[in-house]
Short mmCIF file of C-alpha atoms in Angstrom, two decimals:
data_model
loop_
_atom_site.label_atom_id
_atom_site.label_comp_id
_atom_site.label_asym_id
_atom_site.label_seq_id
_atom_site.Cartn_x
_atom_site.Cartn_y
_atom_site.Cartn_z
CA MET A 2 111.15 93.27 116.55
CA SER A 3 114.50 93.78 118.68
CA VAL A 4 114.66 90.05 119.41
CA ARG A 5 113.46 88.78 116.01
CA SER A 6 116.35 91.30 114.50
CA VAL A 7 118.82 90.42 116.80
CA ILE A 8 118.54 85.80 116.20
CA GLU A 9 117.90 86.96 112.28
CA ALA A 10 121.53 88.69 112.50
CA VAL A 11 123.35 85.67 114.37
CA LEU A 12 122.00 83.28 112.02
CA HIS A 13 123.64 84.93 108.78
CA ARG A 14 126.44 86.84 110.39
CA GLY A 15 127.77 84.85 113.09
CA PRO A 16 129.69 85.12 114.84
CA ILE A 17 129.17 88.43 115.74
CA SER A 18 129.49 90.84 118.62
CA ARG A 19 127.10 92.78 120.61
CA ALA A 20 128.88 96.17 119.27
CA GLU A 21 128.47 94.49 115.23
CA LEU A 22 124.65 93.59 116.18
CA ALA A 23 123.95 96.78 116.91
CA ARG A 24 125.20 98.37 113.87
CA ILE A 25 123.11 95.78 111.97
CA THR A 26 120.24 96.10 113.51
CA GLY A 27 120.14 99.90 114.77
CA LEU A 28 119.70 99.24 118.24
CA SER A 29 121.19 100.98 121.10
CA LYS A 30 124.11 99.22 122.45
CA GLN A 31 122.00 98.90 125.74
CA THR A 32 118.57 97.12 124.03
CA THR A 33 121.54 95.08 122.06
CA SER A 34 123.44 94.11 125.09
CA GLU A 35 119.86 93.10 126.78
CA VAL A 36 119.05 90.59 124.39
CA VAL A 37 122.00 89.43 123.97
CA ARG A 38 122.31 88.20 127.79
CA ALA A 39 118.39 86.71 127.87
CA LEU A 40 119.45 84.66 124.79
CA GLU A 41 122.23 84.06 126.47
CA ASP A 42 120.32 83.17 129.42
CA SER A 43 117.78 80.58 127.84
CA GLY A 44 120.15 78.77 125.94
CA TRP A 45 119.74 80.35 122.24
CA LEU A 46 122.87 82.18 121.75
CA ARG A 47 126.33 80.76 123.17
CA VAL A 48 129.67 82.97 123.47
CA ARG A 49 132.06 81.82 120.15
CA GLY A 50 135.14 83.69 121.51
CA GLN A 51 136.51 87.10 120.75
CA THR A 52 137.48 89.65 118.23
CA GLN A 53 140.49 91.76 118.10
CA GLY A 54 139.41 95.44 117.72
CA ALA A 55 140.65 97.95 115.42
CA VAL A 56 142.33 99.75 118.76
CA GLY A 57 143.61 96.93 120.24
CA ARG A 58 140.45 96.34 122.16
CA SER A 59 138.68 92.73 121.92
CA ALA A 60 134.95 91.93 121.51
CA VAL A 61 132.77 88.56 122.72
CA THR A 62 131.72 87.13 119.93
CA TYR A 63 128.26 85.31 119.59
CA GLU A 64 126.88 82.43 117.95
CA ILE A 65 123.71 80.09 117.50
CA GLN A 66 123.46 77.86 120.68
CA GLN A 67 123.03 74.82 116.97
CA ASP A 68 120.83 71.81 119.79
CA ALA A 69 119.01 74.81 121.34
CA ALA A 70 115.89 73.37 119.00
CA PHE A 71 115.17 70.51 116.70
CA VAL A 72 112.51 70.51 114.31
CA LEU A 73 111.58 67.44 111.45
CA GLY A 74 110.69 67.04 107.79
CA VAL A 75 108.58 64.32 106.20
CA ASP A 76 108.50 63.61 102.49
CA LEU A 77 105.31 61.23 102.59
CA GLY A 78 104.48 59.40 99.38
CA GLY A 79 102.41 56.69 98.53
CA THR A 80 105.82 53.95 98.37
CA LYS A 81 107.88 55.77 100.82
CA ILE A 82 109.08 58.01 103.50
CA HIS A 83 111.65 60.40 103.56
CA ALA A 84 112.60 61.72 106.58
CA ALA A 85 115.23 64.28 108.29
CA LEU A 86 115.86 65.64 111.76
CA ALA A 87 117.57 69.70 111.85
CA ASN A 88 119.32 71.73 114.37
CA VAL A 89 118.21 74.88 114.82
CA VAL A 90 120.15 76.35 112.11
CA GLY A 91 118.50 73.76 109.88
CA THR A 92 121.76 71.25 109.44
CA ILE A 93 120.71 67.63 109.23
CA VAL A 94 121.74 65.45 111.77
CA ALA A 95 120.19 62.72 110.89
CA GLU A 96 118.09 61.30 108.22
CA GLU A 97 116.04 57.99 106.53
CA MET A 98 113.70 56.60 104.16
CA GLU A 99 111.76 53.67 104.13
CA PRO A 100 108.84 52.32 102.60
CA THR A 101 105.34 53.12 103.21
CA ASP A 102 102.50 51.15 105.40
CA SER A 103 100.44 49.73 102.49
CA ARG A 104 97.44 50.20 105.61
CA GLY A 105 97.66 53.79 105.54
CA GLY A 106 95.75 56.15 108.04
CA LEU A 107 96.55 55.68 111.70
CA ALA A 108 99.55 53.42 111.07
CA VAL A 109 101.29 55.57 108.85
CA VAL A 110 100.64 58.04 111.64
CA GLU A 111 102.83 55.35 113.69
CA GLN A 112 105.23 54.80 111.55
CA ILE A 113 106.25 58.67 111.20
CA GLY A 114 106.15 58.55 114.99
CA ALA A 115 108.58 55.25 115.53
CA LEU A 116 111.04 56.94 112.61
CA ALA A 117 111.36 59.99 114.31
CA GLU A 118 112.23 58.15 117.52
CA ARG A 119 115.08 56.43 115.61
CA LEU A 120 116.35 59.69 113.93
CA ALA A 121 115.99 61.14 117.53
CA ARG A 122 118.25 58.10 119.36
CA LYS A 123 120.41 58.33 116.33
CA ALA A 124 121.29 62.52 116.70
CA GLY A 125 121.17 61.96 120.94
CA LEU A 126 118.34 64.05 121.03
CA ALA A 127 117.26 64.51 124.29
CA PRO A 128 113.17 63.78 125.16
CA GLY A 129 111.08 66.73 124.67
CA GLY A 130 113.83 68.72 122.28
CA LEU A 131 111.75 68.35 118.93
CA ARG A 132 109.67 71.19 118.13
CA CYS A 133 108.17 70.99 115.44
CA ALA A 134 107.81 69.20 112.96
CA ALA A 135 106.46 69.26 108.91
CA MET A 136 105.46 67.26 106.42
CA GLY A 137 104.98 67.21 102.65
CA SER A 138 101.72 65.00 102.04
CA PRO A 139 99.54 64.33 98.44
CA GLY A 140 96.78 65.82 98.19
CA VAL A 141 94.66 68.69 98.83
CA VAL A 142 95.50 70.16 102.10
CA ASP A 143 93.11 73.05 104.01
CA PRO A 144 94.77 75.64 105.11
CA ARG A 145 91.97 76.96 107.61
CA SER A 146 92.08 72.83 109.53
CA GLY A 147 94.83 71.55 107.50
CA LYS A 148 92.67 68.64 106.99
CA ILE A 149 93.98 66.29 104.06
CA GLU A 150 90.38 66.96 101.62
CA ILE A 151 92.28 64.43 98.81
CA ALA A 152 95.33 62.05 99.71
CA PRO A 153 94.71 59.21 96.63
CA ASN A 154 97.73 57.60 97.63
CA ILE A 155 97.28 56.87 100.96
CA PRO A 156 94.57 55.27 102.26
CA GLY A 157 92.26 56.29 105.11
CA PHE A 158 94.41 59.89 105.50
CA ASP A 159 90.94 61.80 104.04
CA ARG A 160 88.79 60.60 107.18
CA ILE A 161 91.71 61.48 110.21
CA ARG A 162 92.64 64.53 111.16
CA VAL A 163 96.22 64.03 110.52
CA ALA A 164 97.60 66.98 111.82
CA ASP A 165 96.03 66.51 115.11
CA GLU A 166 97.01 62.73 115.07
CA LEU A 167 100.92 63.48 114.54
CA GLU A 168 100.86 66.34 116.93
CA ARG A 169 100.12 63.40 119.72
CA ARG A 170 101.68 60.99 118.07
CA LEU A 171 104.82 63.44 118.05
CA GLY A 172 104.17 65.78 121.10
CA CYS A 173 104.62 68.99 119.28
CA ALA A 174 103.36 71.21 116.39
CA VAL A 175 103.38 69.59 113.28
CA VAL A 176 102.67 71.62 109.70
CA ILE A 177 101.58 69.09 106.93
CA GLU A 178 101.47 71.30 103.60
CA ASN A 179 100.83 69.70 100.14
CA ASP A 180 104.33 68.29 98.97
CA VAL A 181 104.54 69.93 95.49
CA ASN A 182 103.96 73.44 97.54
CA LEU A 183 106.66 72.03 99.94
CA ALA A 184 109.13 71.45 96.60
CA ALA A 185 108.57 74.80 95.25
CA MET A 186 109.14 76.13 98.92
CA GLY A 187 112.05 74.04 98.87
CA GLU A 188 114.21 75.42 95.82
CA GLN A 189 112.64 78.87 97.17
CA TRP A 190 114.60 78.18 100.31
CA GLN A 191 118.13 76.89 98.68
CA GLY A 192 117.40 75.48 95.25
CA CYS A 193 117.22 77.78 92.37
CA CYS A 194 114.90 80.30 93.08
CA LYS A 195 116.69 81.97 95.74
CA ASP A 196 116.15 85.52 94.38
CA VAL A 197 113.00 85.13 92.28
CA ARG A 198 109.87 86.46 93.40
CA ASN A 199 107.22 84.70 91.15
CA PHE A 200 107.48 81.02 89.79
CA ALA A 201 106.10 77.48 89.18
CA PHE A 202 107.25 74.11 90.42
CA ILE A 203 105.84 70.83 88.05
CA ALA A 204 106.47 68.01 89.47
CA MET A 205 105.97 65.60 86.66
CA GLY A 206 106.03 61.76 87.23
CA THR A 207 102.89 59.34 88.17
CA GLY A 208 100.71 62.60 88.06
CA ILE A 209 101.33 66.47 87.50
CA GLY A 210 100.79 68.95 90.20
CA MET A 211 101.96 72.50 91.01
CA GLY A 212 103.65 74.67 93.62
CA LEU A 213 102.84 78.37 93.01
CA VAL A 214 104.92 81.41 94.38
CA LEU A 215 103.90 84.63 93.97
CA ASP A 216 105.53 87.68 94.79
CA GLY A 217 107.69 85.82 96.86
CA ARG A 218 104.91 84.14 98.94
CA LEU A 219 103.22 80.66 98.47
CA ALA A 220 99.73 81.08 97.38
CA ARG A 221 97.50 78.12 98.92
CA GLY A 222 94.50 79.45 96.82
CA ALA A 223 90.80 79.42 99.08
CA SER A 224 91.13 75.96 99.97
CA GLY A 225 94.65 74.49 99.58
CA ALA A 226 93.53 74.11 96.23
CA ALA A 227 96.21 76.51 94.22
CA GLY A 228 98.53 74.69 92.05
CA GLU A 229 96.36 71.81 91.43
CA ILE A 230 96.85 71.69 87.51
CA ALA A 231 95.85 67.88 86.46
CA PHE A 232 92.34 69.66 86.83
CA LEU A 233 93.42 72.00 84.06
CA PRO A 234 91.05 71.31 80.93
CA VAL A 235 94.01 70.66 78.79
CA GLY A 236 94.59 67.62 77.11
CA GLY A 237 91.22 66.53 77.02
CA ASP A 238 87.45 66.66 77.32
CA ALA A 239 87.14 68.40 81.47
CA PHE A 240 83.56 67.18 80.72
CA ASP A 241 84.45 63.73 80.13
CA SER A 242 84.08 61.86 83.34
CA ARG A 243 86.57 59.46 83.15
CA GLY A 244 88.96 62.46 83.90
CA GLN A 245 87.31 63.55 86.95
CA PHE A 246 89.36 61.94 89.33
CA HIS A 247 92.78 62.78 87.83
CA GLY A 248 92.06 65.99 85.67
CA PRO A 249 92.04 65.62 82.32
CA PHE A 250 95.71 67.14 81.82
CA GLU A 251 97.04 64.68 84.29
CA THR A 252 95.30 62.01 82.12
CA ALA A 253 96.90 63.19 78.68
CA ILE A 254 100.28 63.49 80.43
CA GLY A 255 100.52 61.27 82.95
CA SER A 256 102.75 58.32 83.81
CA VAL A 257 100.15 56.01 82.31
CA ALA A 258 99.30 58.48 79.39
CA ILE A 259 102.53 58.46 77.86
CA LEU A 260 102.76 54.78 78.05
CA GLN A 261 99.90 54.23 76.30
CA ARG A 262 100.78 56.89 73.85
CA TYR A 263 103.95 55.01 72.76
CA ARG A 264 102.24 52.41 72.82
CA GLY A 265 99.45 54.32 70.20
CA PHE A 266 102.61 55.21 68.10
CA GLY A 267 103.40 51.56 67.53
CA GLY A 268 106.02 50.97 70.12
CA ARG A 269 106.25 47.69 71.63
CA MET A 270 109.82 47.16 73.52
CA ALA A 271 109.12 49.71 76.32
CA GLN A 272 106.88 48.14 79.42
CA ASP A 273 107.14 51.28 81.77
CA VAL A 274 108.35 55.65 81.04
CA ARG A 275 111.91 54.30 81.92
CA GLY A 276 111.58 52.51 79.16
CA VAL A 277 110.60 54.58 76.84
CA PHE A 278 113.34 56.68 77.90
CA ALA A 279 115.33 54.21 76.93
CA GLN A 280 113.69 53.32 73.43
CA LEU A 281 114.41 57.10 72.76
CA SER A 282 118.39 57.00 73.22
CA GLN A 283 118.00 54.36 70.78
CA GLY A 284 116.61 56.43 68.20
CA GLU A 285 112.94 54.13 68.14
CA GLU A 286 110.35 56.67 66.19
CA ALA A 287 107.80 55.76 68.50
CA ALA A 288 109.39 56.94 71.40
CA ILE A 289 110.68 59.99 69.76
CA ALA A 290 107.00 60.65 68.67
CA THR A 291 106.19 60.09 72.45
CA LEU A 292 107.90 62.57 74.21
CA ASP A 293 106.99 65.20 71.15
CA GLU A 294 103.44 64.85 71.39
CA THR A 295 103.99 64.90 75.86
CA ALA A 296 106.00 68.36 75.17
CA ARG A 297 103.44 69.88 73.24
CA VAL A 298 100.59 68.76 75.59
CA MET A 299 102.86 70.25 78.43
CA VAL A 300 103.37 73.26 76.95
CA GLN A 301 99.51 73.60 76.48
CA GLY A 302 99.30 73.49 80.15
CA MET A 303 102.44 76.40 80.65
CA MET A 304 100.96 78.42 78.31
CA ALA A 305 97.58 78.37 80.43
CA ILE A 306 100.10 78.99 83.47
CA ARG A 307 101.42 81.97 81.81
CA ALA A 308 98.08 84.03 80.85
CA VAL A 309 96.84 83.39 84.29
CA VAL A 310 99.84 84.15 86.30
CA ASP A 311 102.78 85.77 84.37
CA PRO A 312 105.19 83.74 86.21
CA GLU A 313 109.33 84.44 85.76
CA LEU A 314 110.48 80.64 85.99
CA ILE A 315 109.03 77.22 85.59
CA VAL A 316 110.36 75.02 88.07
CA LEU A 317 109.96 71.47 86.18
CA GLY A 318 110.81 68.09 88.69
CA GLY A 319 109.60 65.14 89.85
CA SER A 320 111.05 61.75 87.73
CA ILE A 321 110.08 62.59 84.40
CA GLY A 322 109.71 66.85 84.36
CA VAL A 323 113.56 66.27 85.45
CA ARG A 324 114.72 64.65 82.02
CA ASP A 325 116.58 66.48 79.81
CA GLU A 326 115.09 65.03 76.84
CA LEU A 327 111.92 66.47 77.66
CA ILE A 328 113.27 69.67 79.02
CA SER A 329 114.60 70.38 75.50
CA ARG A 330 111.78 69.91 73.92
CA LEU A 331 109.63 72.23 75.78
CA ARG A 332 112.59 74.90 75.68
CA LEU A 333 112.03 74.48 71.93
CA LEU A 334 108.36 75.06 72.04
CA VAL A 335 108.67 77.62 74.39
CA ALA A 336 111.02 79.64 72.78
CA ARG A 337 108.52 79.11 69.38
CA HIS A 338 105.63 79.87 70.63
CA LEU A 339 106.08 82.24 73.93
CA GLY A 340 108.76 84.02 72.23
CA GLY A 341 111.18 82.38 74.38
CA ALA A 342 110.17 84.78 77.39
CA LEU A 343 109.21 82.14 79.56
CA ARG A 344 112.03 80.54 81.74
CA LEU A 345 112.82 76.72 82.14
CA GLU A 346 115.24 74.75 84.66
CA PRO A 347 115.53 71.28 86.35
CA SER A 348 114.55 71.74 89.91
CA ALA A 349 118.44 71.99 91.63
CA LEU A 350 117.33 69.85 94.93
CA GLY A 351 115.70 66.62 92.68
CA SER A 352 114.40 64.19 94.83
CA ARG A 353 115.41 66.50 98.22
CA ALA A 354 112.68 69.69 97.31
CA THR A 355 110.42 68.26 99.32
CA LEU A 356 112.13 67.17 102.35
CA VAL A 357 113.96 70.44 102.08
CA GLY A 358 111.05 72.53 102.00
CA ALA A 359 109.21 70.65 105.26
CA VAL A 360 112.57 70.57 106.76
CA GLY A 361 112.08 74.59 106.28
CA THR A 362 108.78 75.24 106.93
CA ALA A 363 109.08 73.51 110.39
CA LEU A 364 112.69 76.47 110.86
CA SER A 365 110.63 79.49 110.10
CA ARG A 366 107.51 77.98 112.46
CA ILE A 367 109.86 77.83 115.52
CA HIS A 368 111.67 80.61 114.12
CA ASP A 369 108.49 83.09 114.59
CA SER A 370 106.89 81.33 117.42
CA LEU A 371 109.59 81.05 119.63
CA PHE A 372 110.40 84.44 119.37
CA GLY A 373 106.88 85.97 119.74
CA LEU A 374 106.68 87.30 115.70
CA THR A 375 103.61 84.41 114.91
CA SER A 376 101.42 87.26 113.50
CA LEU A 377 104.27 88.24 111.23
CA GLN A 378 102.95 88.22 107.42
CA SER A 379 106.71 87.65 105.88
CA ASP A 380 108.53 84.33 106.65
CA PHE A 381 111.38 84.72 108.89
CA ALA A 382 114.19 84.82 106.47
CA LEU A 383 116.39 81.09 107.41
CA PRO A 384 120.36 81.14 106.79
CA ALA A 385 120.85 78.97 103.42
CA GLY A 386 123.15 76.04 102.57
CA LYS A 387 122.12 74.00 105.17
CA ALA A 388 119.62 71.60 105.06
CA THR A 389 120.80 69.95 102.70
CA GLU A 390 124.02 68.62 104.98
CA THR A 391 124.05 65.11 106.60
CA ALA A 392 125.86 63.93 109.44
#
């Protein structure tokens, strides 16, 4: 625990002297000096400078050696891959985005490997410097095996052990998590949920998904399917076989459903959901009715979520979920039917939420594993305000 205490204090308080470290951590001065010396010898700490004491004596100050290790964060979608390389304190040093290989499977694994190599070259990273990678993927990720059980947007991903293949390609440990779960973790680390212990992150776009944080920890469920709200029996018949693949709720509220609803209300001008919002700004009656009805169905789902887990806050993300036109309607309905007890906020990180969550997850993994703390029940506390920076 002494190593953890010192590293965490330097991360959050550095540059810092050994005397300050002893005071903050409660360790003896001798133990503090021994830990600092060991961390300095192993390349994790470096001398930053000196500070002048109250009685005129100077003290050496220490900070984290930022390039001691690097992590890779990946946001994998059906149409794009967004990846970033970050140093050990969370500062992103290289970042790229490109279309996802439509062949899926091992072709996507190879694509991620090639992308990681380009980022490493761009950052001047020496071979072997990448210590951990975390990837957010659509679908249900089994927390026990890391296998992606359902991956409708990436062909072939449910037929290979993605984590194992990525570890072979990248040469480092790999963590795979549902993309919406990582978005929730990104908001918890650097977004609008830093001080919130119980919240839900709902991503609403082509489909709908949820990441759920309860008592400060991500809830995955027995098989990794916690938060798969697409299958809530809301907005349609749960026993209708037409909704079994995408789920009744997603079938009623996803982008396809919104466009169909618009057509049903007599709308003809819009060709996609973006067009529906454009028509809404023009005051078209069909577009207004479409958003009103979509909000009503959405709040039914929120009622179910509140009844089961009672979150303090629901964060709305995704291309549709962050729209002010939808959020204002949701807030009105929540105030009217839930007494305003449920707070709604748009994602503070927007389209970067999953990427930030991936970087934070990889950093937590190496911080815990490198200092022998893998059995700890709580996540390593990371410094805030780093991973959204770009080189």
